[in-house]
mmCIF file of C-alpha atoms in Angstrom:
data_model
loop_
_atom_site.group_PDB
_atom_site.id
_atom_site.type_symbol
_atom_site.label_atom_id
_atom_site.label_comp_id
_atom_site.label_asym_id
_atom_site.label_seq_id
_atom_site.Cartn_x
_atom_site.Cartn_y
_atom_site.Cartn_z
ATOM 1 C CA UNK A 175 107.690 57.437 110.328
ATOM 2 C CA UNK A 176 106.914 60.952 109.587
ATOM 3 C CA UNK A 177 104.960 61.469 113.703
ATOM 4 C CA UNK A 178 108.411 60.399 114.530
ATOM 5 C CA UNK A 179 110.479 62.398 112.920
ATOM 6 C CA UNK A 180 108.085 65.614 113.642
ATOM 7 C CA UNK A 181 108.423 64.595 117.427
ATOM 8 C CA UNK A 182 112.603 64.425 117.136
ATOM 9 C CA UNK A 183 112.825 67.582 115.187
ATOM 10 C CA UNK A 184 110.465 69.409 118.088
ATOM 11 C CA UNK A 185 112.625 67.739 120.395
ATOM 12 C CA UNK A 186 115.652 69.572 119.080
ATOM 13 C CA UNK A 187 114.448 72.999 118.841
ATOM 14 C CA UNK A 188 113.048 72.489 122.086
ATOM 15 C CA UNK A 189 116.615 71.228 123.508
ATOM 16 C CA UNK A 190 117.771 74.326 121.197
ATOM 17 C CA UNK A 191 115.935 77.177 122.839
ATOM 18 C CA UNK A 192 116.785 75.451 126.577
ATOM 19 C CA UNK A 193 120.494 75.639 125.417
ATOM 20 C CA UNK A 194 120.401 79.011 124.145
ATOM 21 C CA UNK A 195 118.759 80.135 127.447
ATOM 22 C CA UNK A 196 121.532 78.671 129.401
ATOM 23 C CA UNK A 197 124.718 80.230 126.904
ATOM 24 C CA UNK A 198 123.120 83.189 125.790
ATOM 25 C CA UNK A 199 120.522 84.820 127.888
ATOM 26 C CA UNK A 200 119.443 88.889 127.252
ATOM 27 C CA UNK A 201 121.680 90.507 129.845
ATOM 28 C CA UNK A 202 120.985 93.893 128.791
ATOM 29 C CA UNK A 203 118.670 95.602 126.833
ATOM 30 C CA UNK A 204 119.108 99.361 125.701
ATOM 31 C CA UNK A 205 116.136 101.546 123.892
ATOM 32 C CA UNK A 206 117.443 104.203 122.078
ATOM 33 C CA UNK A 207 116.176 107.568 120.410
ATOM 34 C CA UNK A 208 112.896 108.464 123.117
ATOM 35 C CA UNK A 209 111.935 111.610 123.206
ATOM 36 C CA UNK A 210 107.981 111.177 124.900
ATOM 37 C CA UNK A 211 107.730 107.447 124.675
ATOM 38 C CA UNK A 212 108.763 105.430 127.780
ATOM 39 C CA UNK A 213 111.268 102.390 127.376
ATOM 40 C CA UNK A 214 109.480 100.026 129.540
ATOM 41 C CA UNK A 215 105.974 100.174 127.833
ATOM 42 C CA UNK A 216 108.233 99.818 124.432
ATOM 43 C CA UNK A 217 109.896 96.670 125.867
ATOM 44 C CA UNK A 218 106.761 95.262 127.084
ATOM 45 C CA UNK A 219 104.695 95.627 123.613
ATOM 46 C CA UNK A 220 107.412 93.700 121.659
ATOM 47 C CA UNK A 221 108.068 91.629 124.665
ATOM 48 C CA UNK A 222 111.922 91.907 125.257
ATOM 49 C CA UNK A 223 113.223 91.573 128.412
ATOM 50 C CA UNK A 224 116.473 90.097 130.259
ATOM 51 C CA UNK A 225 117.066 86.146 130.462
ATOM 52 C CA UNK A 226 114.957 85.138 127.289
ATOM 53 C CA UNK A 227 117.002 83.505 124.516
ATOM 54 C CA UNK A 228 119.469 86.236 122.697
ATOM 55 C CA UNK A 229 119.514 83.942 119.720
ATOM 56 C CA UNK A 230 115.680 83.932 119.675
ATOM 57 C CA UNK A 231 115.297 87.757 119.342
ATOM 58 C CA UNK A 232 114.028 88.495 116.051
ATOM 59 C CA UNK A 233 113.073 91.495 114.224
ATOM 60 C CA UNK A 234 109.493 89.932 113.353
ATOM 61 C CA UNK A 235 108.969 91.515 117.525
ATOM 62 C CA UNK A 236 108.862 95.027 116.332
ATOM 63 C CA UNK A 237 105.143 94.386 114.078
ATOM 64 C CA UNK A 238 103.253 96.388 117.516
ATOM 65 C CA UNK A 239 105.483 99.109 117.116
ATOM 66 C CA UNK A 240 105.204 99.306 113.652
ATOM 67 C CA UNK A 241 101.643 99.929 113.992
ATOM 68 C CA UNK A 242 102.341 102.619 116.406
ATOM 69 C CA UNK A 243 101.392 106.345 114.768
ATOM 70 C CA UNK A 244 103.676 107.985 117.154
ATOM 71 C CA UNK A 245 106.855 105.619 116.110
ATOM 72 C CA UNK A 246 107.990 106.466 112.915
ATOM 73 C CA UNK A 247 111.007 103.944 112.755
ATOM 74 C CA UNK A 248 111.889 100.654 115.047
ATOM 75 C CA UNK A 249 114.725 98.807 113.959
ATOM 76 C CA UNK A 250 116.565 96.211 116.549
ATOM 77 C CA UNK A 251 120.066 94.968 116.743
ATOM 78 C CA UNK A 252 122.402 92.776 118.500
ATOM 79 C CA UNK A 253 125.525 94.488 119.052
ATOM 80 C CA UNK A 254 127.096 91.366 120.543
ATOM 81 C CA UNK A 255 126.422 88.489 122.528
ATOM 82 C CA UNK A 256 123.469 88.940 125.745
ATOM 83 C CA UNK A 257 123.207 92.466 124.202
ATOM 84 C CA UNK A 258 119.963 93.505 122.811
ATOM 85 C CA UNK A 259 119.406 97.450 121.320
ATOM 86 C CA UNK A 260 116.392 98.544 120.108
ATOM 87 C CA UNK A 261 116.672 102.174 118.086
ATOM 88 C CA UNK A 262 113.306 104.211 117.755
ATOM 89 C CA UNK A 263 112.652 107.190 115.999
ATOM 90 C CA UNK A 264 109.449 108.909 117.283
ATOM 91 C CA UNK A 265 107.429 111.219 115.190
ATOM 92 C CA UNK A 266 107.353 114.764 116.628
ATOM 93 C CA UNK A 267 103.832 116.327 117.353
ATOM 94 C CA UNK A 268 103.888 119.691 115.144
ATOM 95 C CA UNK A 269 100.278 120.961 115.246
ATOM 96 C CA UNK A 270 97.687 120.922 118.328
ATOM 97 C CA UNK A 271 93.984 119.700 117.614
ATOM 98 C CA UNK A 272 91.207 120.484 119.643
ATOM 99 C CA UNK A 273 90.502 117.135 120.840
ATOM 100 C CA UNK A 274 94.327 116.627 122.613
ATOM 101 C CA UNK A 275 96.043 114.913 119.582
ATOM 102 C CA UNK A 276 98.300 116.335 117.428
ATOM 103 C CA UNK A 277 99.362 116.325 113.556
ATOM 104 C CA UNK A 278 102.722 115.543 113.171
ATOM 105 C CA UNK A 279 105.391 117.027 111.065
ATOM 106 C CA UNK A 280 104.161 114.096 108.089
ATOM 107 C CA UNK A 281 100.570 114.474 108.881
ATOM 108 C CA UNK A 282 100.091 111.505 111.022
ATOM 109 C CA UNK A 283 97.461 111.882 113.451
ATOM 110 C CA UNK A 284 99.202 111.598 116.908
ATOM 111 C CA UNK A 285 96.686 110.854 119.697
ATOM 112 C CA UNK A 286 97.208 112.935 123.088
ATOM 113 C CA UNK A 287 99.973 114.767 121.165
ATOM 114 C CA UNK A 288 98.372 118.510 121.614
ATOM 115 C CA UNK A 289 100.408 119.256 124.832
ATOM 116 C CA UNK A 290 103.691 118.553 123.261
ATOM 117 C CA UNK A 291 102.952 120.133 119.827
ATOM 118 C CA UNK A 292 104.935 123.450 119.238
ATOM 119 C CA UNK A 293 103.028 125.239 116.276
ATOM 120 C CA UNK A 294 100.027 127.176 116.098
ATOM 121 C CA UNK A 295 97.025 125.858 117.807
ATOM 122 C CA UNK A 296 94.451 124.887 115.240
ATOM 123 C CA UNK A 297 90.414 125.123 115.311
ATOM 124 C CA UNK A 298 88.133 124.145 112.691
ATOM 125 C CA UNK A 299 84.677 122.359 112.080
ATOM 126 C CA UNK A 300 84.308 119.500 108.682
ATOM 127 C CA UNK A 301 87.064 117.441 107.500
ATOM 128 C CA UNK A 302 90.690 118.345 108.882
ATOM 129 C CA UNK A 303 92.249 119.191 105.880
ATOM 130 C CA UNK A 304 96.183 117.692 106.927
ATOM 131 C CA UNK A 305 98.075 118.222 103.780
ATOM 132 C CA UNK A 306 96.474 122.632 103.689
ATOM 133 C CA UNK A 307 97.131 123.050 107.178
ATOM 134 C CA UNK A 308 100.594 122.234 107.375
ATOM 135 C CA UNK A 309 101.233 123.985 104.475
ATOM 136 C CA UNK A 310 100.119 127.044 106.531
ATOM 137 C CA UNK A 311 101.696 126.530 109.270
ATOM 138 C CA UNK A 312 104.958 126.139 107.155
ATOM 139 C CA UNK A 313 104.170 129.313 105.292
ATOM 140 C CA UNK A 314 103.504 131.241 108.420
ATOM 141 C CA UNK A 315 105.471 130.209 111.062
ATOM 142 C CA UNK A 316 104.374 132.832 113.623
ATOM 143 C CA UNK A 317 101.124 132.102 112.991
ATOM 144 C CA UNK A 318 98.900 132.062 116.716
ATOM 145 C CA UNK A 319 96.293 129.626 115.226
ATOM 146 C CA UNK A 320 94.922 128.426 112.076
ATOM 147 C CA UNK A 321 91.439 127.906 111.620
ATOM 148 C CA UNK A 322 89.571 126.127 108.568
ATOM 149 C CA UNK A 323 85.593 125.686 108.230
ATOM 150 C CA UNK A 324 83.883 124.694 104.481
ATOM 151 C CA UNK A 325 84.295 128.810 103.832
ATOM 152 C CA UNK A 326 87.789 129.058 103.880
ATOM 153 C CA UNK A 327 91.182 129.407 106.441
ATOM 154 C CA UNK A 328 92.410 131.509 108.345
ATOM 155 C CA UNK A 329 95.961 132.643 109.698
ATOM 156 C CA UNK A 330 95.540 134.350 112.977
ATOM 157 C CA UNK A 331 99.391 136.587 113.162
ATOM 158 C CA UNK A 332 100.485 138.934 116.049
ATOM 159 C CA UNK A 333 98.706 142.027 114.824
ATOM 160 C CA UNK A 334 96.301 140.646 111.649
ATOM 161 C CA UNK A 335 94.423 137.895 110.751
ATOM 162 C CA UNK A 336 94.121 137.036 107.039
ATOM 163 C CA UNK A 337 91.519 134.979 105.290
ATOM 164 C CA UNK A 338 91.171 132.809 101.797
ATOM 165 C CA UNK A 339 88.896 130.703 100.741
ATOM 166 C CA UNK A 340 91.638 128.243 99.660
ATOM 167 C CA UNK A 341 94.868 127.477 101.535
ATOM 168 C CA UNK A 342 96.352 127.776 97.711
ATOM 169 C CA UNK A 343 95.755 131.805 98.065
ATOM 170 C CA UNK A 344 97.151 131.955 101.590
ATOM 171 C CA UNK A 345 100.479 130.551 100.353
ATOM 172 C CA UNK A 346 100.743 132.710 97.438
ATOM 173 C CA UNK A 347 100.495 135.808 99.543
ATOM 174 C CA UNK A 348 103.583 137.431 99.714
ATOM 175 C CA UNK A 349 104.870 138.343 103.453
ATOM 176 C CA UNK A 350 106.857 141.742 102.401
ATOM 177 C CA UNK A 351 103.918 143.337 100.864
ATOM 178 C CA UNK A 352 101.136 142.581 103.809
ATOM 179 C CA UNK A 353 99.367 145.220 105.134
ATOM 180 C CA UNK A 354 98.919 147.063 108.194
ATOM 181 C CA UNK A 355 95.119 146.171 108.154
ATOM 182 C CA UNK A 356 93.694 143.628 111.218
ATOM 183 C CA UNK A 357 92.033 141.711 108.909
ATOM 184 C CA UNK A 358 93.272 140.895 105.248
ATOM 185 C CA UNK A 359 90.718 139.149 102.873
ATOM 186 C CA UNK A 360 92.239 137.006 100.003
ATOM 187 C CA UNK A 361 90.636 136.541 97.375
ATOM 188 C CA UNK A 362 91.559 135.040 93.445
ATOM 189 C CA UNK A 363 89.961 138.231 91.811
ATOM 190 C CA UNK A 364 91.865 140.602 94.638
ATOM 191 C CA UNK A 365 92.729 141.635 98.217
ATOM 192 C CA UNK A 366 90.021 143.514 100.970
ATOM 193 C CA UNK A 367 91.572 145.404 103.627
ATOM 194 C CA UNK A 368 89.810 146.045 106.628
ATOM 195 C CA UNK A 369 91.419 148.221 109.883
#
């Protein structure tokens, strides 16, 4: 009895999704809120496309996005019926690595981001310290580049550069009382000047 009734029920989801393919098929599909993405390599990872079954379109699709770095929200709705809208909210590349990705505003590594990335280009050997370096680049927002190594950062400005061996010291330095000096050394006991 129970083979049967697992057979009939299959049968009716089956009949189901036929149905729903025939009364409401995707007609159109809309992605919304691309900046550097492209809609058609969206569509295809969650696999969305016109004439499947609008009733079958669930938000369950969007786990590959979700994964994503560069897609910091994917949400989907279904404005009405044959209408499917997907709404994405990228992340935005902030800070250029050397290897072509990027750090993001949140500190999400963004691979092949560098090109778009608007702040200062950044150059350093050990661990990329995220959370310091956008920190900096907050603090000094005409900053050229920012570089870090196991000694210390740097801020490389217009006509200066300065140096600390903690981000911590960088940030406390006040911008109204910086000196003329090229390079500015930071220090927790005191600041060098050097023309």
């Amino acid at each position: 009895m129970a083979p049967m009734r697992t057979i009939l029920a299959l049968l009716l989801l089956a009949t189901l999704y036929v149905a729903s393919l025939v009364l409401f098929p995707v007609e159109k599909v809309e992605v919304v809120g691309l900046q550097n993405l492209k809609a058609e390599e969206l569509l295809a990872r969650v696999g969305l496309f016109q004439g499947e079954a609008w009733l079958w379109v669930l938000p369950s699709r969007l786990a590959p996005l979700r994964q994503d770095p560069w897609i910091a929200e994917a949400r989907l709705e279904k404005p009405r019926p044959g209408e499917v809208r997907l709404y994405v909210q990228e992340r935005k590349p902030f800070l250029p690595l050397p290897d072509g990705s990027a750090l993001a505003e949140d500190g999400t590594l963004l691979p092949g981001g560098a090109p778009l990335a608007r702040g200062p280009k950044v150059e350093g050997k050990g661990p990329l310290p995220k959370e310091e370096l956008l920190q900096l680049a907050r603090a000094y927002p005409k900053a050229k580049a920012l570089r870090y190594t196991p000694a210390g950062f740097w801020v490389v400005l217009e006509e200066s550069t300065l140096f600390a061996p903690e981000a911590s010291l960088l940030l406390k330095y006040p911008e109204g009382k910086r000196p003329s000096a090229s390079r500015v050394y930071l220090y927790s006991w005191g600041v060098s000047v050097r023309p």
